Coordinates of C-alpha atoms and ligand atoms in Angstrom, one line a residue:
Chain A
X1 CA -22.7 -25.0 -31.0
X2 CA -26.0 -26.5 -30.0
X3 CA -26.5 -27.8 -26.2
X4 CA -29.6 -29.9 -25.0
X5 CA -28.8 -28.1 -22.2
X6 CA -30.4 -25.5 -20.3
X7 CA -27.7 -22.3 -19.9
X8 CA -27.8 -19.3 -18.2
X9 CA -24.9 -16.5 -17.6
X10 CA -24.7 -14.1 -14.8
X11 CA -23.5 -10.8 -15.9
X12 CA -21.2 -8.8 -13.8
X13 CA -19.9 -4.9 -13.8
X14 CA -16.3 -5.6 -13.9
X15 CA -14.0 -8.7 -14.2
X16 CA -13.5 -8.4 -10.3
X17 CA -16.9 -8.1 -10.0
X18 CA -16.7 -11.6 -12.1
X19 CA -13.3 -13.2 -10.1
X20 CA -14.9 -12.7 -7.0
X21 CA -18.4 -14.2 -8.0
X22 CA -16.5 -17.4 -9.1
X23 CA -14.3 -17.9 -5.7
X24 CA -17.8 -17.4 -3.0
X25 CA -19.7 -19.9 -5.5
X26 CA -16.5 -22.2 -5.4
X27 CA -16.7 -22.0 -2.0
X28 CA -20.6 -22.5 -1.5
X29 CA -20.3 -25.2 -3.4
X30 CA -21.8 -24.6 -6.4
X31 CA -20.8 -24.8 -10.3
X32 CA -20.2 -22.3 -12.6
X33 CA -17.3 -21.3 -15.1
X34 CA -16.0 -18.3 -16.2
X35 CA -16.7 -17.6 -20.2
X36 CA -16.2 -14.8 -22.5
X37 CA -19.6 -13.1 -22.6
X38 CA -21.5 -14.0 -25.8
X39 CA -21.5 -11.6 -28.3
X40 CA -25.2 -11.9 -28.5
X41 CA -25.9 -11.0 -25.0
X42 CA -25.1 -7.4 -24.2
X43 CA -22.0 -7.0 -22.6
X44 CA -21.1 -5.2 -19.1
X45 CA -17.5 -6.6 -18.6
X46 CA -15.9 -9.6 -21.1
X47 CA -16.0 -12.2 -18.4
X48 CA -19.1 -13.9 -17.1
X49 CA -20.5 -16.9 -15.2
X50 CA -22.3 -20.0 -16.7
X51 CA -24.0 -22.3 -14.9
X52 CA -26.9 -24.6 -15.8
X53 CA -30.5 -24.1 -15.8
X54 CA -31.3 -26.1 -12.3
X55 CA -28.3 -23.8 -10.5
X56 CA -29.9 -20.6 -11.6
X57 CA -32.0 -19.9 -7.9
X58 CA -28.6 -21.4 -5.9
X59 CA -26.4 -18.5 -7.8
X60 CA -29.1 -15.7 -7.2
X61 CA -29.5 -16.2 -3.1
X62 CA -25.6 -17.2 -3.0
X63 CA -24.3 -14.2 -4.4
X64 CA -27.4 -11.7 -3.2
X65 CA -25.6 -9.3 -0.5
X66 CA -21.9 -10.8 -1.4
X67 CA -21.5 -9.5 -4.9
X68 CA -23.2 -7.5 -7.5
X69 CA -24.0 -8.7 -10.4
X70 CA -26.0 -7.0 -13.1
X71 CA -28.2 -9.6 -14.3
X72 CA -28.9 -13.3 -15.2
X73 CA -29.4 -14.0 -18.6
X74 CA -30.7 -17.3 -20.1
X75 CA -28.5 -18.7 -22.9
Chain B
X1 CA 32.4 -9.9 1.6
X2 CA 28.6 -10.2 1.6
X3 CA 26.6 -7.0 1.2
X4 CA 24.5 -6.1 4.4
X5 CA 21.6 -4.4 3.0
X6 CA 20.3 -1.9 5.2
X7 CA 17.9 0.1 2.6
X8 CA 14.8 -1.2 3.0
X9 CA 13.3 1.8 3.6
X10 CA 13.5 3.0 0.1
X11 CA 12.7 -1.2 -1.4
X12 CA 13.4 -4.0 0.6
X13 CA 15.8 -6.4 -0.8
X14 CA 16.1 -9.5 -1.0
X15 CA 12.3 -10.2 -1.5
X16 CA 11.5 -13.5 0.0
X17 CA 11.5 -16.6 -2.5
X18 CA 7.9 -17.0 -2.9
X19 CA 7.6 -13.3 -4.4
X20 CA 10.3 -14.4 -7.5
X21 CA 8.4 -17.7 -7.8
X22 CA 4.9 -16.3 -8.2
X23 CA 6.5 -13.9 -11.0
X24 CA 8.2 -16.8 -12.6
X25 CA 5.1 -18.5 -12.4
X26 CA 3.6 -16.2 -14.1
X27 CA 5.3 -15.3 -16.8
X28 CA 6.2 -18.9 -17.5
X29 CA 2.6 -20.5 -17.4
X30 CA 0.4 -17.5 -16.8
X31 CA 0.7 -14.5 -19.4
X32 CA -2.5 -13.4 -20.4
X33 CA -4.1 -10.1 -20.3
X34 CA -6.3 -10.3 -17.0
X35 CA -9.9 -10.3 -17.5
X36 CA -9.5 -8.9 -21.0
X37 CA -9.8 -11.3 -23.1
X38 CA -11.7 -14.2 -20.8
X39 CA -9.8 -17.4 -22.3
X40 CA -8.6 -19.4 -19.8
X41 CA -4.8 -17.6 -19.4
X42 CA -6.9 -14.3 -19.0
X43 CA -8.9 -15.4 -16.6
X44 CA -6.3 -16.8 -14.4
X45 CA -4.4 -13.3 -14.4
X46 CA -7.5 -12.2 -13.2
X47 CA -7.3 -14.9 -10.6
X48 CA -4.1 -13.9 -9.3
X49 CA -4.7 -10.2 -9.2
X50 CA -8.2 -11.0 -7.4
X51 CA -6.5 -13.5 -5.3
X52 CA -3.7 -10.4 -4.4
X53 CA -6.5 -7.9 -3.1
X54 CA -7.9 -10.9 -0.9
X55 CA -4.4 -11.1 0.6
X56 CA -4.2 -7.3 1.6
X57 CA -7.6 -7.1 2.7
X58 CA -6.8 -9.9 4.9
X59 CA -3.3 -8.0 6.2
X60 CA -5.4 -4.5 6.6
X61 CA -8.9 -5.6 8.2
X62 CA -11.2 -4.7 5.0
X63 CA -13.6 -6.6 4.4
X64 CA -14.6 -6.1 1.2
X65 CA -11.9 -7.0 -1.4
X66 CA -13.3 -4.5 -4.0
X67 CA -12.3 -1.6 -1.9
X68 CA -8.5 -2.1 -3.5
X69 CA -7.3 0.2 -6.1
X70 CA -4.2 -1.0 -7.7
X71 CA -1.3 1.8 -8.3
X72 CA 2.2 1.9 -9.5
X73 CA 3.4 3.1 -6.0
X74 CA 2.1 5.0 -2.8
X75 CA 2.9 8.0 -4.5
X76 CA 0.0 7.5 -6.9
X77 CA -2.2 6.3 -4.4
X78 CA -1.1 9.4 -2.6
X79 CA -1.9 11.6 -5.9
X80 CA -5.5 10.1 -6.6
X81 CA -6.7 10.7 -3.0
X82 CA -5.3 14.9 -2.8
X83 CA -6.0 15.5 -6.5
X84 CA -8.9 13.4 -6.7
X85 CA -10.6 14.7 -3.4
X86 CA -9.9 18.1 -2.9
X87 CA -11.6 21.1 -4.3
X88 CA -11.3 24.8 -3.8
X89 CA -11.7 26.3 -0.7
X90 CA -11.3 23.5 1.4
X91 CA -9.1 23.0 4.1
X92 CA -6.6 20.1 4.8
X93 CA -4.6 19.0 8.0
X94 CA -1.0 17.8 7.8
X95 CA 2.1 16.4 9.8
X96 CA 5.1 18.3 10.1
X97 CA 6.7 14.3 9.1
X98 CA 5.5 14.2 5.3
X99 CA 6.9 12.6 2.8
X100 CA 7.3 14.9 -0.3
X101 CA 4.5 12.3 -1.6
X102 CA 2.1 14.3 0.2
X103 CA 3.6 17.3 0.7
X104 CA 4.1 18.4 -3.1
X105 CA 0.3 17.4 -4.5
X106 CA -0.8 19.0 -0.9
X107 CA 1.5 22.5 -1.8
X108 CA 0.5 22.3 -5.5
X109 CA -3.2 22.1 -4.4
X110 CA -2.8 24.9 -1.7
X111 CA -1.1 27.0 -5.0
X112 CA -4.7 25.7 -6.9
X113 CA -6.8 27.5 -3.7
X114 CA -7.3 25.1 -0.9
X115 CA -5.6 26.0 2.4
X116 CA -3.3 23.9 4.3
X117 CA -2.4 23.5 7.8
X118 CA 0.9 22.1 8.8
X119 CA 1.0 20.2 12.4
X120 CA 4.1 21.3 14.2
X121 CA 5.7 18.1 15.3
X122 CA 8.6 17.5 18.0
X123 CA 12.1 17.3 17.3
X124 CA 11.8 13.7 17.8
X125 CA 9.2 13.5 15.1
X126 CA 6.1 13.2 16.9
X127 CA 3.0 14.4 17.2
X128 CA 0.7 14.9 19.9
X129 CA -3.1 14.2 18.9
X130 CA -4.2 17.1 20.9
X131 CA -2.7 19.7 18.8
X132 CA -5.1 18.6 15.9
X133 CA -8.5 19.6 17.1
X134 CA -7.7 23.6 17.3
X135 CA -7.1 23.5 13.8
X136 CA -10.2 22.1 12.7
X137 CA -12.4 24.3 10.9
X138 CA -16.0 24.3 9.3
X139 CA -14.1 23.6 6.1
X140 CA -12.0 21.2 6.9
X141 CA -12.0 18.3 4.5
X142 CA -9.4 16.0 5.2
X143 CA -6.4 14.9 7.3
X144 CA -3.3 13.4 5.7
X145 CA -0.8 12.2 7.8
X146 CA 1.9 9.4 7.7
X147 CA 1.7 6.2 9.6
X148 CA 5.6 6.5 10.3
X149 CA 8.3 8.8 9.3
X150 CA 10.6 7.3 7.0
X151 CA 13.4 9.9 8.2
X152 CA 13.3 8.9 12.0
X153 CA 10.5 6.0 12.0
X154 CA 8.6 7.6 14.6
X155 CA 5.2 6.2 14.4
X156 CA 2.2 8.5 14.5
X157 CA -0.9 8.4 16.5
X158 CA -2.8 6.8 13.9
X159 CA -5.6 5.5 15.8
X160 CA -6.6 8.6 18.4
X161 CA -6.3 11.2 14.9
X162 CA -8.7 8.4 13.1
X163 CA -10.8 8.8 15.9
X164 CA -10.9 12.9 15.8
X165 CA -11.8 12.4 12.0
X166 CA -14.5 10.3 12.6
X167 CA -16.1 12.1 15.0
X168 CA -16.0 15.4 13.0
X169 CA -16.8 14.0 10.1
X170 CA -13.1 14.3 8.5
X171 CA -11.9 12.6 6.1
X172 CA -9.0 10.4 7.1
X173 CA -6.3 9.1 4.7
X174 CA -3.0 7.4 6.1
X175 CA 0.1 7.3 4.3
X176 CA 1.3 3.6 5.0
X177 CA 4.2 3.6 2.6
X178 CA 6.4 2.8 5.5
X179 CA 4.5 0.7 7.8
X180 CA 2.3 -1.7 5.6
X181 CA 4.0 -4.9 6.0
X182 CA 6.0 -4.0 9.1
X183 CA 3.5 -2.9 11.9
X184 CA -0.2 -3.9 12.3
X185 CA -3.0 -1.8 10.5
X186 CA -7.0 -2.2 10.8
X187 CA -8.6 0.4 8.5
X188 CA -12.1 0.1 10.6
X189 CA -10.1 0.0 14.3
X190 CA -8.1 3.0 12.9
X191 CA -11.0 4.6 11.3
X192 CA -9.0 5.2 7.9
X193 CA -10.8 6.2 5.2
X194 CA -8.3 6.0 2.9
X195 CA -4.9 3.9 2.8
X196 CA -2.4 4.5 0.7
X197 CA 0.8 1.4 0.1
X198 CA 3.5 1.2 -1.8
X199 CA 4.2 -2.7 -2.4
X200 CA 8.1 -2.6 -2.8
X201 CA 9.3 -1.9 0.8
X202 CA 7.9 -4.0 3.8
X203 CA 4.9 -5.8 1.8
X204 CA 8.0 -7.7 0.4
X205 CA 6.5 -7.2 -3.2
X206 CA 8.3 -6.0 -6.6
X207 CA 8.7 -2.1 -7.5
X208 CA 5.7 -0.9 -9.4
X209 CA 2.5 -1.8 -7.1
X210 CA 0.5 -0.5 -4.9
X211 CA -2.5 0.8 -3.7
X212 CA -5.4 2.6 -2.3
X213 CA -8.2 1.3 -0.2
X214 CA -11.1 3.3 -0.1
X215 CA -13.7 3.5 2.4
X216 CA -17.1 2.4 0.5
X217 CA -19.3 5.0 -0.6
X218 CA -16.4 7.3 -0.6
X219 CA -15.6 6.9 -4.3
X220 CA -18.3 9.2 -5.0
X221 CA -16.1 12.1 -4.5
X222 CA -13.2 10.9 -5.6
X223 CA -12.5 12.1 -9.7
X224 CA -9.9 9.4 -11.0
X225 CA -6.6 10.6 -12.6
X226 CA -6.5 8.6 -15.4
X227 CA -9.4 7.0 -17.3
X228 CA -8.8 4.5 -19.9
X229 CA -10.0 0.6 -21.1
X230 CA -11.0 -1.0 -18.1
X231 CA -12.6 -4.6 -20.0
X232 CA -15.9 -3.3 -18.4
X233 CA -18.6 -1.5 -20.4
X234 CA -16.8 -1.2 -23.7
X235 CA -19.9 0.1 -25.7
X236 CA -19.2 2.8 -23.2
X237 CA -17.5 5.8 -24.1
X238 CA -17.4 7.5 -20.4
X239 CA -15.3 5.7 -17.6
X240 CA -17.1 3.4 -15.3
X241 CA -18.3 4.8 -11.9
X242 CA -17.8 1.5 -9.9
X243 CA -14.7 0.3 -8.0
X244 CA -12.5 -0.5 -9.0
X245 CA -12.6 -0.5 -12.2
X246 CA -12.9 4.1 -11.9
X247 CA -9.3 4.1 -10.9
X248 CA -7.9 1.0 -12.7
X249 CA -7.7 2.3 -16.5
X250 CA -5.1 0.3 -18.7
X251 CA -3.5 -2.9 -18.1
X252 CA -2.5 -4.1 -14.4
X253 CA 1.2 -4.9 -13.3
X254 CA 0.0 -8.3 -13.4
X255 CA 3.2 -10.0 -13.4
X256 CA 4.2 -7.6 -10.4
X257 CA 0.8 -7.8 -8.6
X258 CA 1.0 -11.4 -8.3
X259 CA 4.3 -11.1 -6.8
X260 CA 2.9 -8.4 -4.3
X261 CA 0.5 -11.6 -3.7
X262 CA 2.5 -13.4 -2.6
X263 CA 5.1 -11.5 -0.5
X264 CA 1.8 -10.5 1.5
X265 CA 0.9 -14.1 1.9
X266 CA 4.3 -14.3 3.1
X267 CA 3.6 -11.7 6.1
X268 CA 0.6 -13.4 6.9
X269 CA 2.3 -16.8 7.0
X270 CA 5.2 -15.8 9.5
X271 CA 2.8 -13.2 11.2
X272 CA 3.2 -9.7 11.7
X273 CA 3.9 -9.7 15.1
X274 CA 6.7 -12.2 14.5
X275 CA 8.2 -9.8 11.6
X276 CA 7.4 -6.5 13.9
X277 CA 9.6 -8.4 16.9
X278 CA 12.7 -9.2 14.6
X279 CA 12.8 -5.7 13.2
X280 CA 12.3 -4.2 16.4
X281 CA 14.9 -6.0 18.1
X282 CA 17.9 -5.4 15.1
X283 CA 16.8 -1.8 15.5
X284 CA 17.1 -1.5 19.4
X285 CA 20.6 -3.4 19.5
X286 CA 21.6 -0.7 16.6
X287 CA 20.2 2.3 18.6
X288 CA 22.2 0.9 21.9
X289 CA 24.8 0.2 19.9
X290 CA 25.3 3.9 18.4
X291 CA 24.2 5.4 21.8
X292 CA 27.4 3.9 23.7
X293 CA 29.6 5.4 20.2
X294 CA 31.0 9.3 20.9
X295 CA 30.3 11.5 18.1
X296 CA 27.5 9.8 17.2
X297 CA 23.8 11.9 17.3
X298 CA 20.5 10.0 16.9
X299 CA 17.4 11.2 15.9
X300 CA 14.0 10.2 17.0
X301 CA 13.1 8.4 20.1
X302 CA 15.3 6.6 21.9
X303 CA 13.3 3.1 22.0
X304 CA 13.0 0.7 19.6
X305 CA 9.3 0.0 20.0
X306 CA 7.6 3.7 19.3
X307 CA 9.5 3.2 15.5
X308 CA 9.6 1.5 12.5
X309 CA 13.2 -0.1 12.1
X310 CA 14.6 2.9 10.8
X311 CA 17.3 5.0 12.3
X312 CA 18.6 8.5 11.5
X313 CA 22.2 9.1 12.5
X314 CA 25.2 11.5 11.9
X315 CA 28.3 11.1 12.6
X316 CA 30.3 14.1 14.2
X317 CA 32.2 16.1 11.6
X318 CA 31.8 14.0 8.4
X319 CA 28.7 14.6 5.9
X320 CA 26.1 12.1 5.4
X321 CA 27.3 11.8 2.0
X322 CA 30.8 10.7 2.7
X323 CA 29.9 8.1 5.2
X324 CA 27.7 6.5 2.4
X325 CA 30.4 6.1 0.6
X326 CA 32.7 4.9 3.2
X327 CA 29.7 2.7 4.0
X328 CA 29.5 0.9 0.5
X329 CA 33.2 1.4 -0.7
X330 CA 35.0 -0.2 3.2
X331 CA 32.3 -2.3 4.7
X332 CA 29.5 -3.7 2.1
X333 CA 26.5 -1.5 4.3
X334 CA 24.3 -0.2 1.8
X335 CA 22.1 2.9 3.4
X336 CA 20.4 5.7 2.3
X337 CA 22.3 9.2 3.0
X338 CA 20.6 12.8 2.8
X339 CA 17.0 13.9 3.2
X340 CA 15.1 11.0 2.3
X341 CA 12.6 12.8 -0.2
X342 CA 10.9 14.4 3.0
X343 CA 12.9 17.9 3.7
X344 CA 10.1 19.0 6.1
X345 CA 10.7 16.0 8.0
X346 CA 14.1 17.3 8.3
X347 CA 13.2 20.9 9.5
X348 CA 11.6 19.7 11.6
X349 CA 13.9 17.4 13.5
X350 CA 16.7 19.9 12.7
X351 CA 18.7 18.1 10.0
X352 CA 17.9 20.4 6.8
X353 CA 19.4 20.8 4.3
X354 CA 22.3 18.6 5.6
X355 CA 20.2 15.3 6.2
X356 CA 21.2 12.4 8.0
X357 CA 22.6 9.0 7.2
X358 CA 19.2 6.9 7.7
X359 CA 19.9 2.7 8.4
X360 CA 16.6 1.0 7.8
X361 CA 16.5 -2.8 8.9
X362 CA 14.8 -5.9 7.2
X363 CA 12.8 -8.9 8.3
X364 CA 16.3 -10.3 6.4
X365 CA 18.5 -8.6 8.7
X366 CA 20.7 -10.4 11.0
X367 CA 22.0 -9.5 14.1
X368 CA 25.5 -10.3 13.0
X369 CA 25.3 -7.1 10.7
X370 CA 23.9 -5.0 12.8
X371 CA 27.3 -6.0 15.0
X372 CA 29.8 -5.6 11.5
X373 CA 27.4 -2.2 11.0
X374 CA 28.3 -0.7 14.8
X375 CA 32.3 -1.8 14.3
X376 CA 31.9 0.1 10.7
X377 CA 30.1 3.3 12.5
X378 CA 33.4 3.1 15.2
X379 CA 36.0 2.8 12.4
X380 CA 35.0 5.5 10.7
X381 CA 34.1 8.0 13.6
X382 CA 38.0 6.8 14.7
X383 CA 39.2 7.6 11.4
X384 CA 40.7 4.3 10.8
Ligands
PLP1 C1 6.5 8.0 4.1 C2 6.6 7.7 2.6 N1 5.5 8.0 1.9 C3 5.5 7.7 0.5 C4 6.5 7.1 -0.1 C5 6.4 6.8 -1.6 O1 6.5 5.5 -1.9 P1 6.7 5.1 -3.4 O2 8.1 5.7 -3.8 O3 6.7 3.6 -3.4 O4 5.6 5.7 -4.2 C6 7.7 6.7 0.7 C7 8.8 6.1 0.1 O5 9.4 6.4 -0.9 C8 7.7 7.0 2.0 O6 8.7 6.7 2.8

């Protein structure tokens, strides 16, 4: 599947890790759905978070200090 | 007749409504493996069992929901924390009130090289604080004691032996098998370091969950018991180091879980202190009740409010194991005679190896029962 749009995934340790990534973003407000990590990308747990391009920075200071996450991978 | 259940020390039955929906629920629309495979059933397991460890950290004053292991039972919980913890040659406090739970890990570990202490407790089941800090040592690692005897109820200092611990640099694990659900509990007020639940008795969930909280950073020293597919770093071939995927190997109880989910929604919605008021109050017109019955002996205290609504009784000249039957056969009361799964308990209040005949009220318990319960306890102690 091809997208015009600009993807990124955020990569967690564990699927709780994941869950609990989803709900504080809900909360703040911003978008981002839980997907089976792509087989290309390297995996740390089967769930992660994809959001678009412009939502990238939001994600990063949103979760920084309320949950891990391993990395943030463009799509 | 109706049945007058008065067992919920061993499970609480019935489990409030919400706890059957949510299990309905999710076997009827939910299903999938949580987190395993990530399509959209999967991840909504995941949601619920998430959504579950919110609930208790909510009910326990943890604020970081990651801290939850999930178990089958206390007893588990129980078993990771002693087995997982302790190493030779280090020495661990107890209660003279343990559950076999504790106490068999604890004896098997002693066998294995560490060395045990057991606090003497009163007849009445407690135990004074004070008596803890001549036993500590240089290696002492650990103090396990039970937030309230499931023999008599009596409820243990919790908060002034947290405080000891903290201050020597203990390590502190509660067994709350009996109180989580029923009396308030704030790991950081308490200064636990480790909780261990059972989700079947007063956290109104189904048999088979549980849990353990552990205090951050303290999963460093803590091996898990089984290791396993956790849906986290499959290209790895070691188990993961991070909670709490290090003690959750295999697939969840996720059916159970989100019924644990919501019986602990449940408690928060009526309020502890609402449900901790009703229990108290069934057991303090029981203990009134028995104390104006000759041939009666209560253990414990005498006041409702220093236990959990559970009452040790016997009755003069017939064995706990006949009344139980005369119990369940003449009058519908369904209790729990003998020794409980906690014989040092019962040396220590004096009831070993007979046991007792041990009543243990519900936030489903009426008053009305406890009245049919004291005109049972009177027919039989008259013979009629
Ligand atoms: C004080 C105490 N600790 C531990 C347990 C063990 O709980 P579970 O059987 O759910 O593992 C129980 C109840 O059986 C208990 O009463």
């Amino acid at each position: 599947m091809t997208s015009a749009r600009n993807y990124y995934v955020v990569l967690f340790h564990s699927v709780t890790h994941a869950i609990k990534a989803e709900k504080v973003l809900k909360e703040a407000g911003v978008a981002a759905k839980a997907i089976p990590v792509p087989r290309h990308i390297s995996s740390d747990c089967g769930v992660c978070l994809r959001c678009v391009g412009s939502q990238k920075e939001k994600i990063e200071q949103t979760l920084f200090e309320k949950v891990d996450f391993s990395r943030i991978a463009h799509l | 007749m109706d049945i007058i259940y008065f067992d919920n020390a061993a499970t609480s039955w019935p489990k409030p409504d919400a706890t059957l929906e949510a299990m309905n629920r999710y076997n009827e629309i939910t299903g999938g493996s949580p987190g395993r495979s990530a399509h959209r059933l999967s991840i909504e397991a995941a949601r619920i069992i998430f959504d579950t460890r919110e609930s208790l950290v909510e009910l326990f004053g943890i604020t970081d929901s990651l801290r939850i292991v999930f178990t089958k039972n206390a007893t588990e919980a129980l078993n990771i924390a002693i087995f997982g913890l302790l190493k030779k040659g280090d020495h661990v406090i107890t209660s003279g009130m343990e559950h076999n739970s504790v106490m068999r890990p604890l004896r098997a570990m002693e066998a294995g090289g560490i060395e045990l202490s057991v606090i003497p407790c009163s007849e009445r089941g407690e135990m004074d604080p004070q008596d803890i800090p001549p036993y500590i040592k240089k290696n002492t690692r650990a103090i396990f004691l039970t937030h309230a005897s499931n023999v008599t109820g009596t409820i243990m200092p919790v908060a002034e032996v947290g405080k000891i611990a903290r201050e020597k640099g203990i390590i502190f694990c509660v067994d709350a098998a009996q109180t989580a659900g029923a009396i308030p509990i704030d790991v950081e007020e308490m200064n636990i370091d480790l909780l261990a639940f059972t989700g079947h008795k007063s956290l109104l969930g189904p048999q088979g969950t549980g849990g353990l909280y552990i205090r951050k950073g303290l999963e460093k020293n803590i091996a898990p018991l089984c290791m396993g597919g956790t849906g986290s770093r499959s290209e790895w071939e070691e188990q993961p180091a991070f909670m709490p995927d290090k003690y959750e190997s295999g697939t969840l109880n996720a059916i159970g879980i989100a019924g644990l989910g919501a019986g602990v929604r449940y408690i928060l919605k009526e309020g502890i202190g609402e449900i901790r008021k009703k229990e108290t109050a069934l057991a303090g017109t029981f203990i009134d009740g028995i104390a104006a019955i000759d041939g009666i002996k209560l253990y414990g205290l005498d006041n409702a409010p220093g236990r959990t609504a559970v009452v040790s009784f016997n009755i003069n000249g017939i064995s706990p194991s006949e009344a139980a039957l005369a119990f369940d056969e003449k009058f519908n009361i369904m209790e729990r005679p003998g020794l409980h799964c906690a014989p040092l308990a019962h040396r220590t209040i004096g009831t070993f190896p007979g046991g007792t005949n041990r009543f243990s009220f519900g936030y489903f318990n009426r008053p009305d029962q406890i009245k049919t319960a004291l005109e049972a306890i009177e027919r039989i102690v008259t013979g009629l």
